[in-house]
Amino acid sequence: MNAVSPLQALQQQRLLLQLEYQVEKEAFRKQTERVGLGRKVKRGDAWFPLSVGRTYYNSLNQYCVEVTRTADQDIEHNFEYGKPVVFWTVDEPTTATPAAQGGVRYFNFTGTVSYVDGDRMVVTIPEGHAFDLQGSTKPIGVQLFFDETSYRCMFEALDRVMKAKNGRLAYLRDLFYTNMKPQTLSFEPMRFPWLNTTQEHAVNEVLRAKDVEVVHGPPGTGKTTTLVEAINETLMRESQVLVCAQSNMAVDWICEKLVDRGISVLRIGNPSRVNDKMLGFTYERQFEGHPDYPQLWAIRKAIRELRRKRKGRDASYHQKLERLKSRATELEIRINAELFGQARVIASTLVGAANRLLEGQKFSTLFIDEAAQALEAACWIAIRRAGRVILAGDHCQLPPTVKSIAALKAGLGKTLMERIVERKPECVTLLQVQYRMNDDIMRFSSDWFYGGKVKTAPQISHRGILDLDYPIDWIDTSQMEVGPDEPTFKEQFVGESFGRVNKGEANLTLQTLEQYFTKIGKQRVLDEQIDVGVISPYRAQVQYLRHLIKKREFFKPFRRLITVNTVDGFQGQERDVILISLVRANDDGQIGFLRDLRRMNVAITRARMKLIILGDASTMTRHPFYKKLNQYIEDLHHGQAATATSCGEPQPDNIE
C-alpha cells in the first residue's frame, strides 16, 4: 500500500468532516420538525416555558437578554457557553393544528449562550430583537440550534494547515503524518519529590520535547496533577502558554487547578459552573474589573445615545461618532493588552481558540487536555497558534462524538493523539500508578486496556466500605424471577434515537442500592458522605432511573449523595460506590454500542471502593470482553483472580 501524503490525509479528514456536518445538520432538521416540544425539553435540548427578564449590554458590548425556565427545573440540560440557540412561540392548539403543541413559530434571529447558572441563562442576541421576546403574548421557549460556527472554525483550520508552506505549522503537519523523528532537548532529569516516578518522568519529557509529547493518563493516575506541574515548569522558561480542551468542563477543571497553584489564568469564554472563583478568571469579568472600563462604558453609552438621537445627515454627527468610536477602540486595545500581558496562561476550548481576541497571538507551547476526546480538526484550530504541542488524555477512554457512521468507519473518530501514539511511541509517557480504586477494581481494566502496566498505590489498594465485602459484584438479571405485575428484565426500545430502557433492571438497581445502604447503615452513609454514581449507557434508562429515585421515600435523605447519569456524564469523575445498569437483554446477544469498550472502561473505573454491575449475562457474555469481566468477578468471589489479556479496541462497524 502506498503511503498517503499529509495533504491527502488532511483532504480525507476534510471530506469526512463535511460528511459529519451534513449528517448532523440533517438530523437536527429532522429533530426540529418531528420531535415534539415535550421530548426536546425532556432531552435537555429546550426550555419551555420561559420567563423573559431584563436586557442589557454586557462588558463586551454585546446585547444580552436574561431568561429563566419556569418548569421542569430538575431536568439536566445541555445549554452551555458558546452554543447557538433559537427562540420560538407556541400558538394555542386549534382544529387546524390539533397537536397538543399547537403551531410552533420560530423567531427570525439566533442567539448565543453567554452563560447559564442553574435555571437562569444569559443569551446574546442581535440588537433590536428584545421587544420580540418581551412583547410576546404567547408562551416562549428556547432550544439549542445547529452549531454552524464550530464546523466553520474546523474547516478553516484544516484549510490553513493544508495551505501552510515552510513555517512551523507546515513542519508540525508533516511531522504528525510522516515518520519524521520529533526533536528533543537533552538535559539531566529534574527532581519533583512530590510526584511519583512516572509522573516525574512525564514532566521531564514535556520539558525535553521540542515538537510534541503525549502524557497518557489512565483513570486515577493523576494526569491533571502532572499536567499542572508541566505547565508550571514550562512557565519558568516561557512567559505565557495556551491551554485548551475539547469541552468547557475540561477547561474549567484545569483552570481551577492552575489558579489553586497560584498561576494567573485568563479564560476566554465562560465556565460551565458559575461561581465567583470560576468567573474571577474569565476574560469578561477581568475586562469589566479594569480601571479604564467605566470610561469605556461611558463612551459606548454616548455612542448609543448619539445614534438614537441622530437627525438627518448632519456632518458633525459623523465626526462626533467617529471620534467616540476611535476613542473606544483605543481603550479596548489598551485594556486587552494589559489583560493579556498579565496572564501566564490563556485558556479556552479548542473551538474557542478561534476567538478574535486571540488574533495574531502566538504561543511557544500549547497544552491540549482530554486530547483523546477531540476531533483532529478541532486540535488544528489551536495548533495554528503554537510552536510545540503537548497532548494529555487517554485514548482507551471516551472517544470524540461522531454522528455519521460512514465517517466513523472511514476514520473521522481517529484522534490526533491516537495518530501520534501509533506513529511516534517514543513521544508517549504512560502514567502507571493509580490513586483512585481498590486494586481488584483497577486490575481488570489495567490488564485489558493497559497491558497490565497500571499498578495501584499501596495505601489504597485494599480500600473498601464494609469488611469482608467483594469490591465488584455482577448481578445477573437473566436468572431473575418476575412476578405477575412486575416489569420484565428484557430491554424495550423507546422513541426515535432516544435509546433503550430496561424497567425490571432499573427497579433492581435501586433495590440493590437500598440494600447496600441498609447494610452500611443509613446514618453512616450520611455521616461519612458516602457518594454514589448510578451509570447507564442509555439516556432513556438514566431518565427512568431518575424518575424512580424521586418517587422512593428511602432515597430522600441521600438525594445529594446520588448522581444518575450516562457514561459521558461521568467522564473525569469518581464516586465511592458505582452501580452500572447495562440495559441490554435480548435473545440475539445484541449489545449495540456497548461494544465500544472504551465506554465500559470509563464506567467501571469511576468506582473507588465498590462496583456493582447489573446486566443480563446470557446476552452480554457472548462478547469476549464481558465474558472475561464476568469470569474475573466470579474468580474474585472464589478467591482467585484471573487476568485478562487481549486489548480492547472497539470496531466502528459495531456502533449502532
XYZ file of C-alpha atoms in Angstrom:
656
model
C 0.000 0.000 0.000
C 1.394 3.432 -0.943
C 1.980 5.879 1.878
C -0.556 8.695 1.904
C 0.897 12.211 1.870
C -0.014 14.610 4.720
C -2.076 16.689 2.272
C -4.053 13.673 1.034
C -4.704 12.564 4.618
C -5.948 16.038 5.588
C -8.052 16.245 2.425
C -9.651 12.956 3.506
C -10.247 14.421 7.003
C -11.981 17.387 5.432
C -14.255 15.171 3.319
C -15.205 13.106 6.365
C -15.854 16.248 8.406
C -18.076 17.515 5.566
C -19.995 14.228 5.732
C -20.377 14.540 9.521
C -21.533 18.152 9.098
C -24.248 17.118 6.633
C -25.430 14.185 8.756
C -25.613 16.302 11.898
C -27.365 19.161 10.116
C -29.932 16.800 8.604
C -30.501 15.067 11.969
C -31.003 18.479 13.538
C -33.516 19.488 10.851
C -35.485 16.267 11.341
C -35.415 16.640 15.090
C -36.648 20.230 14.839
C -39.524 19.222 12.585
C -40.570 15.910 14.099
C -39.618 15.755 17.742
C -42.321 17.204 19.982
C -41.552 20.043 22.371
C -42.086 17.771 25.363
C -39.400 15.383 24.128
C -36.944 18.234 23.457
C -37.463 19.543 26.968
C -37.017 16.059 28.454
C -33.792 15.571 26.493
C -32.473 18.829 27.928
C -32.277 20.490 24.480
C -35.055 23.036 25.153
C -36.543 25.170 27.938
C -40.264 25.851 27.873
C -41.992 27.980 29.031
C -39.575 30.844 29.712
C -39.860 33.982 31.714
C -38.038 36.768 29.816
C -36.120 39.140 32.082
C -34.020 42.261 31.628
C -31.924 43.207 28.606
C -28.577 44.995 28.818
C -25.203 45.477 27.126
C -22.514 43.297 28.700
C -18.919 44.402 29.227
C -18.000 43.139 25.748
C -20.673 45.457 24.297
C -22.928 42.562 23.275
C -26.690 42.931 23.661
C -27.970 40.378 26.188
C -31.303 39.056 27.396
C -31.812 37.101 30.590
C -34.274 34.188 30.530
C -35.404 31.791 33.264
C -37.027 28.396 32.878
C -40.139 28.103 34.982
C -40.892 24.377 34.596
C -39.064 21.000 34.504
C -36.272 22.510 36.568
C -34.859 19.186 37.659
C -34.076 18.026 34.109
C -30.363 18.279 33.349
C -29.950 20.440 30.270
C -27.350 20.724 27.502
C -27.077 24.531 27.325
C -23.590 25.921 27.866
C -21.409 28.885 26.937
C -20.958 29.490 23.203
C -23.790 27.257 21.995
C -26.193 28.787 19.456
C -29.898 28.931 20.364
C -33.178 29.867 18.735
C -36.367 31.204 20.369
C -39.929 30.227 19.436
C -43.535 30.760 20.480
C -46.401 28.303 20.517
C -49.817 29.146 19.145
C -52.737 27.747 21.056
C -53.862 24.379 19.592
C -56.694 24.829 17.101
C -58.700 22.428 14.979
C -56.242 23.160 12.158
C -53.270 22.205 14.353
C -54.815 19.708 16.744
C -51.447 18.534 18.107
C -51.031 19.334 21.768
C -48.185 21.678 20.959
C -50.183 23.823 18.533
C -48.152 25.656 15.860
C -44.514 26.406 16.631
C -43.252 29.702 15.214
C -39.509 30.411 15.285
C -38.182 33.962 15.683
C -36.015 35.007 12.731
C -32.770 35.507 14.668
C -30.383 33.270 16.572
C -28.646 33.941 19.862
C -25.573 32.591 21.636
C -25.441 31.355 25.218
C -23.289 33.731 27.253
C -23.688 31.809 30.481
C -26.011 29.505 32.375
C -26.476 29.377 36.122
C -28.983 26.702 37.190
C -32.309 27.786 35.685
C -31.174 31.241 34.579
C -29.472 31.848 31.252
C -27.986 34.922 29.596
C -28.182 34.929 25.795
C -26.535 37.460 23.466
C -28.912 38.445 20.655
C -28.777 40.918 17.756
C -29.883 44.410 18.779
C -33.497 45.312 18.098
C -34.972 41.876 18.842
C -35.552 42.208 22.568
C -39.068 43.531 22.071
C -39.983 40.432 20.005
C -39.380 38.394 23.154
C -40.560 40.804 25.832
C -43.650 41.861 23.901
C -44.855 38.345 23.052
C -48.313 37.470 24.372
C -47.722 33.770 23.731
C -45.529 31.399 25.750
C -41.880 31.455 24.647
C -39.319 28.648 24.513
C -35.630 28.379 23.653
C -33.795 25.439 22.119
C -30.292 24.577 21.006
C -29.632 25.421 17.378
C -27.329 23.723 14.894
C -23.740 24.732 15.678
C -22.511 26.120 12.370
C -19.642 28.100 13.963
C -17.688 25.118 15.300
C -17.734 23.449 11.898
C -16.707 26.654 10.161
C -13.717 27.011 12.528
C -12.679 23.371 11.918
C -12.926 23.681 8.113
C -10.926 26.921 8.186
C -8.250 25.319 10.367
C -7.877 22.303 8.046
C -7.638 24.600 5.011
C -4.928 26.662 6.721
C -2.945 23.551 7.624
C -3.157 22.218 4.083
C -2.026 25.540 2.582
C 0.840 26.042 5.071
C 4.300 26.260 3.464
C 7.719 26.291 5.140
C 6.535 27.610 8.543
C 6.094 25.934 11.895
C 2.557 24.784 11.036
C 3.759 23.016 7.875
C 6.558 21.397 9.898
C 4.157 20.040 12.562
C 1.723 18.820 9.884
C 4.458 16.846 8.114
C 5.840 15.571 11.421
C 2.462 14.204 12.580
C 1.733 12.480 9.257
C 5.119 11.007 8.354
C 7.865 9.002 10.022
C 9.977 12.104 10.677
C 11.580 11.943 14.113
C 10.437 14.598 16.600
C 13.239 16.726 18.042
C 14.125 16.828 21.715
C 16.457 18.671 24.044
C 18.770 16.720 26.296
C 19.404 17.571 29.939
C 19.679 15.809 33.260
C 16.226 14.899 34.631
C 14.816 17.330 37.199
C 13.534 16.012 40.501
C 9.964 16.534 41.730
C 9.839 14.609 45.025
C 6.083 15.225 45.419
C 5.348 13.300 42.182
C 5.708 9.551 41.604
C 8.403 8.304 39.218
C 6.205 8.033 36.102
C 4.682 11.488 36.743
C 8.178 12.940 37.256
C 9.360 11.264 34.042
C 6.350 12.694 32.145
C 7.118 16.272 33.291
C 10.764 15.865 32.209
C 9.683 14.510 28.818
C 7.378 17.526 28.328
C 10.281 19.879 29.083
C 12.599 17.998 26.703
C 10.141 17.940 23.786
C 10.817 20.490 21.054
C 7.846 19.402 18.914
C 5.369 17.081 20.579
C 4.819 14.958 23.687
C 1.870 12.811 24.845
C 1.031 12.277 28.526
C -1.117 9.124 28.562
C -3.111 9.115 31.794
C -5.262 6.066 32.611
C -8.062 6.547 35.209
C -6.917 7.804 38.600
C -3.239 8.199 37.677
C -3.049 11.940 38.383
C -2.983 13.243 34.804
C -4.166 16.710 35.862
C -1.598 16.919 38.683
C 1.139 16.010 36.184
C -0.142 18.473 33.604
C -0.311 21.362 36.100
C 3.277 20.588 37.142
C 4.399 20.511 33.483
C 2.648 23.843 32.793
C 4.198 25.393 35.903
C 7.692 24.244 34.895
C 7.190 25.414 31.301
C 6.276 28.861 32.653
C 9.698 29.001 34.327
C 11.069 29.057 30.753
C 8.326 30.845 28.774
C 6.288 33.932 29.556
C 2.904 32.541 28.504
C 1.262 29.293 27.334
C -2.043 28.364 25.692
C -4.116 25.658 27.417
C -7.097 24.118 25.600
C -9.526 21.202 25.914
C -12.479 19.907 23.951
C -15.213 20.839 26.458
C -15.894 23.839 28.686
C -15.973 21.480 31.661
C -12.467 20.158 30.997
C -11.155 23.728 30.546
C -12.761 24.743 33.865
C -11.183 21.818 35.659
C -7.628 22.524 34.548
C -8.088 26.309 35.094
C -9.224 25.726 38.660
C -6.154 23.601 39.407
C -3.820 26.197 37.841
C -5.397 29.034 39.859
C -5.052 26.922 43.039
C -1.374 26.647 42.155
C -1.107 30.449 42.101
C -0.829 30.783 38.305
C -2.666 33.723 36.697
C -5.185 32.472 34.128
C -7.209 34.363 31.542
C -10.170 32.214 30.499
C -11.639 33.034 27.096
C -15.350 32.149 27.299
C -17.488 31.484 30.338
C -17.308 28.484 32.692
C -19.861 25.680 32.793
C -20.148 26.023 36.593
C -20.928 29.597 37.540
C -19.335 30.597 40.823
C -17.194 33.559 41.846
C -13.985 31.583 41.843
C -14.559 30.337 38.279
C -15.904 33.664 36.990
C -12.990 35.531 38.558
C -10.536 34.405 35.892
C -12.821 34.865 32.865
C -11.928 37.480 30.302
C -15.329 39.163 30.689
C -15.008 39.629 34.488
C -11.426 40.859 34.251
C -12.349 43.228 31.419
C -15.098 44.907 33.435
C -12.851 44.975 36.512
C -10.206 47.027 34.687
C -9.770 50.631 35.964
C -10.353 52.049 32.440
C -13.620 50.161 31.972
C -16.008 52.827 33.444
C -14.615 55.362 30.955
C -15.104 52.900 28.059
C -18.653 52.156 29.225
C -19.477 55.884 29.280
C -18.170 56.313 25.706
C -20.181 53.315 24.440
C -23.286 54.744 26.106
C -22.660 58.094 24.413
C -22.315 56.324 21.024
C -25.665 54.565 21.522
C -27.417 57.806 22.523
C -25.906 59.669 19.602
C -27.191 57.010 17.189
C -30.635 57.147 18.763
C -30.933 60.961 18.518
C -29.471 61.209 15.016
C -31.139 63.932 12.923
C -30.689 63.972 9.140
C -27.264 63.901 7.516
C -25.520 66.162 9.966
C -21.760 66.337 9.225
C -20.908 66.964 12.865
C -22.788 63.743 13.752
C -20.341 61.660 11.712
C -17.291 63.450 13.114
C -18.537 63.044 16.655
C -19.382 59.366 16.101
C -16.008 58.574 14.521
C -14.179 60.397 17.326
C -16.034 58.446 20.006
C -15.576 55.149 18.173
C -11.821 55.582 17.777
C -11.511 56.563 21.469
C -13.481 53.407 22.426
C -11.272 51.222 20.187
C -8.127 52.756 21.706
C -9.350 51.984 25.222
C -10.353 48.418 24.257
C -6.916 47.763 22.776
C -5.237 49.121 25.905
C -7.356 47.043 28.312
C -6.782 43.928 26.172
C -3.041 44.457 26.031
C -2.919 44.724 29.824
C -5.124 41.677 30.454
C -3.121 39.510 28.040
C 0.125 40.964 29.333
C -0.598 39.975 32.943
C -1.850 36.421 32.312
C 0.591 33.498 32.281
C -1.983 31.014 30.946
C -4.546 31.756 28.247
C -7.261 29.067 28.398
C -10.137 28.223 26.071
C -11.902 25.348 24.373
C -10.304 24.223 21.102
C -13.004 25.966 19.066
C -12.650 28.975 21.395
C -9.028 29.294 20.207
C -10.519 30.802 17.029
C -11.827 33.758 19.094
C -10.990 37.162 17.588
C -9.308 38.113 20.891
C -6.522 35.648 20.035
C -5.993 37.020 16.520
C -2.300 37.351 15.768
C -1.286 35.746 19.090
C 1.447 33.100 19.029
C 2.480 30.763 21.835
C 5.649 28.700 22.194
C 3.693 25.877 23.827
C 0.127 24.620 23.540
C -1.251 22.109 26.058
C -4.338 20.134 24.968
C -6.070 18.313 27.822
C -8.564 15.473 27.175
C -6.956 15.285 23.712
C -8.386 11.805 23.085
C -11.915 13.276 23.063
C -11.233 15.931 20.440
C -11.645 15.628 16.682
C -8.348 16.198 14.929
C -9.715 19.218 13.031
C -10.570 20.918 16.349
C -6.984 20.426 17.571
C -5.608 22.204 14.496
C -7.577 25.362 15.396
C -5.314 25.764 18.426
C -2.134 24.248 16.934
C -2.080 27.067 14.353
C -1.071 29.398 17.183
C 1.669 27.211 18.680
C 5.295 26.219 18.280
C 5.042 22.868 20.047
C 2.178 20.701 21.240
C 1.702 18.728 24.465
C -1.281 16.334 24.414
C -2.726 14.784 27.550
C -5.544 12.253 27.763
C -6.363 8.581 27.409
C -7.379 7.043 24.073
C -8.688 3.986 25.985
C -11.466 6.164 27.446
C -14.260 8.154 25.752
C -13.684 8.877 22.056
C -14.922 12.009 20.252
C -18.621 12.067 19.377
C -19.203 11.251 15.699
C -22.792 11.032 14.450
C -22.115 9.818 10.897
C -21.492 6.057 10.872
C -19.882 6.263 7.425
C -17.474 8.991 8.588
C -16.703 6.974 11.724
C -15.922 3.829 9.732
C -13.693 5.820 7.399
C -11.663 7.126 10.338
C -13.058 10.513 11.445
C -13.105 9.244 15.044
C -9.351 8.674 14.985
C -7.815 11.467 17.021
C -4.535 13.279 16.577
C -3.443 11.819 19.906
C -4.080 8.251 18.687
C -2.213 9.001 15.463
C 0.844 10.196 17.392
C 0.685 7.304 19.886
C 0.748 4.868 16.950
C 3.363 6.604 14.810
C 5.657 8.024 17.486
C 5.627 5.819 20.589
C 8.864 7.485 21.720
C 6.796 10.646 22.416
C 4.411 8.883 24.813
C 4.723 8.611 28.591
C 2.256 6.323 30.370
C 1.386 7.276 33.956
C 1.441 3.975 35.834
C 0.303 4.449 39.438
C -3.385 4.962 40.174
C -4.733 6.521 43.389
C -8.490 6.052 42.970
C -9.637 2.440 43.069
C -9.442 -0.680 45.134
C -6.858 -2.826 43.343
C -9.404 -5.513 42.382
C -11.481 -2.894 40.530
C -8.477 -1.481 38.689
C -6.737 -4.733 37.834
C -9.214 -5.863 35.191
C -9.009 -2.526 33.364
C -5.208 -2.468 33.675
C -4.866 -5.936 32.179
C -7.345 -5.465 29.357
C -6.567 -1.885 28.267
C -3.071 -1.015 29.522
C -1.115 -4.240 29.146
C -1.100 -4.773 32.922
C 1.180 -1.746 33.393
C -1.066 0.297 35.689
C -0.499 -0.507 39.349
C -2.363 0.626 42.452
C -0.738 2.858 45.077
C -0.262 0.597 48.133
C -2.141 2.908 50.532
C -5.416 2.482 48.660
C -5.158 -0.993 47.132
C -7.484 -2.527 49.759
C -9.827 0.432 50.289
C -13.421 -0.599 50.950
C -16.572 0.348 52.835
C -17.555 -2.924 54.524
C -15.316 -5.647 55.938
C -15.364 -8.947 54.049
C -17.112 -7.289 51.099
C -16.282 -8.089 47.479
C -15.153 -4.905 45.657
C -17.067 -5.981 42.487
C -20.397 -7.769 42.034
C -22.228 -8.733 38.852
C -25.943 -9.233 39.435
C -27.150 -11.427 36.594
C -30.700 -10.433 35.636
C -31.139 -13.442 33.327
C -31.594 -15.564 36.469
C -34.292 -13.321 37.985
C -37.873 -14.443 38.574
C -40.539 -11.927 37.530
C -43.815 -11.586 39.449
C -47.158 -11.229 37.606
C -47.349 -7.408 37.955
C -43.647 -6.672 37.732
C -41.772 -5.260 34.715
C -39.653 -7.822 32.879
C -35.883 -7.844 32.641
C -35.979 -7.502 28.843
C -34.916 -4.289 27.102
C -37.528 -2.123 25.397
C -36.961 0.374 22.603
C -38.074 3.938 23.309
C -38.719 6.552 20.642
C -36.576 7.519 17.660
C -32.884 7.991 18.549
C -33.695 8.013 22.249
C -32.412 4.562 23.084
C -33.431 1.662 25.248
C -34.869 1.087 28.682
C -34.999 -1.986 30.923
C -37.568 -1.316 33.632
C -37.007 -4.505 35.618
C -33.276 -3.802 35.755
C -33.855 -0.174 36.760
C -36.038 -1.275 39.700
C -33.483 -3.886 40.704
C -30.653 -1.308 40.542
C -32.379 0.899 43.101
C -33.375 -2.084 45.222
C -29.710 -3.156 45.261
C -28.577 0.329 46.284
C -31.212 0.431 49.024
C -29.985 -2.904 50.393
C -26.353 -1.782 50.258
C -27.132 1.462 52.125
C -29.047 -0.517 54.749
C -26.072 -2.857 55.126
C -23.676 0.058 55.651
C -26.135 1.820 57.950
C -28.102 4.863 56.840
C -26.540 7.126 59.449
C -23.015 6.122 58.468
C -23.761 6.906 54.812
C -24.802 10.431 55.837
C -22.019 10.965 58.405
C -19.263 9.857 56.052
C -20.935 11.367 52.966
C -20.521 8.099 51.024
C -21.306 9.137 47.460
C -22.825 7.023 44.714
C -22.919 7.123 40.937
C -25.606 5.244 39.023
C -24.485 4.880 35.400
C -26.303 3.619 32.340
C -25.099 3.878 28.738
C -28.675 4.703 27.633
C -30.245 8.113 28.199
C -33.748 6.634 28.397
C -32.630 4.384 31.257
C -30.986 7.347 33.019
C -34.227 9.349 32.812
C -36.239 6.367 34.071
C -33.847 5.776 36.993
C -34.031 9.461 37.978
C -37.821 9.262 37.885
C -37.809 6.154 40.143
C -35.374 7.654 42.668
C -37.602 10.714 43.038
C -40.597 8.517 43.870
C -38.800 6.426 46.514
C -39.095 7.735 50.031
C -35.988 5.774 51.081
C -33.622 7.933 48.979
C -34.921 11.340 50.179
C -32.155 11.897 52.785
C -29.458 10.795 50.288
C -30.533 12.938 47.311
C -27.318 14.986 47.331
C -25.101 11.914 47.524
C -26.541 10.136 44.460
C -25.835 11.105 40.836
C -27.532 9.307 37.941
C -26.021 9.893 34.514
C -24.738 8.446 31.242
C -21.131 7.299 30.865
C -20.253 10.599 29.137
C -21.744 12.489 32.077
C -19.297 10.758 34.434
C -16.138 11.376 32.392
C -13.390 12.607 34.723
C -15.430 11.928 37.882
C -15.291 9.317 40.641
C -17.580 8.012 43.420
C -17.230 5.692 46.416
C -19.871 3.343 45.025
C -20.808 2.851 41.356
C -23.783 0.877 40.012
C -23.930 0.213 36.270
C -27.183 -0.759 34.580
C -26.217 -2.331 31.231
C -29.850 -2.465 29.941
C -29.257 -4.882 27.033
C -31.180 -8.148 27.380
C -32.356 -9.978 24.251
C -32.286 -13.430 22.705
C -29.871 -12.491 19.891
C -26.960 -11.339 22.066
C -27.172 -7.847 20.510
C -25.311 -5.286 22.648
C -25.140 -2.313 20.248
C -22.719 0.417 21.222
C -21.723 -1.426 24.409
C -19.203 -2.980 22.025
C -17.326 0.298 22.251
C -15.286 -0.968 25.184
C -13.746 2.443 25.889
C -17.141 3.498 27.281
C -17.143 0.495 29.619
C -13.599 1.304 30.699
C -14.825 4.740 31.820
C -17.856 3.265 33.595
C -16.042 0.615 35.647
C -13.146 2.889 36.624
C -15.308 5.556 38.299
C -15.614 3.446 41.489
C -13.284 3.964 44.440
C -14.436 1.141 46.712
C -17.420 -0.754 45.342
C -18.600 -1.582 41.830
C -21.943 -3.290 41.169
C -22.799 -4.287 37.585
C -26.378 -5.246 36.729
C -26.879 -6.959 33.407
C -28.177 -9.991 31.573
C -25.125 -12.281 31.484
C -26.578 -14.546 28.787
C -26.784 -11.507 26.428
C -23.582 -9.729 27.474
C -21.135 -12.622 27.779
C -21.357 -13.548 24.120
C -18.862 -10.710 23.719
C -15.324 -11.701 24.817
C -14.777 -8.566 26.940
C -17.919 -9.057 29.057
C -17.290 -12.798 29.238
C -13.823 -12.110 30.636
C -15.162 -9.473 33.041
C -17.888 -11.813 34.284
C -15.346 -14.592 34.772
C -12.950 -12.211 36.543
C -15.666 -11.224 39.035
C -16.633 -14.866 39.631
C -12.987 -15.757 40.271
C -12.667 -12.847 42.706
C -15.654 -14.199 44.575
C -13.981 -17.583 44.619
C -10.764 -16.015 45.825
C -8.608 -16.428 42.734
C -8.456 -13.518 40.354
C -7.953 -14.384 36.725
C -6.259 -11.877 34.486
C -7.453 -10.566 31.181
C -5.074 -10.419 28.264
C -6.267 -9.002 24.992
C -6.572 -5.310 24.130
C -9.949 -3.596 23.919
C -10.117 -1.792 20.639
C -13.736 -1.148 19.612
C -14.633 -1.753 15.992
C -16.523 1.135 14.381
C -18.793 -1.193 12.388
C -20.309 -2.241 15.697
C -21.576 1.205 16.599
C -25.300 1.398 16.294
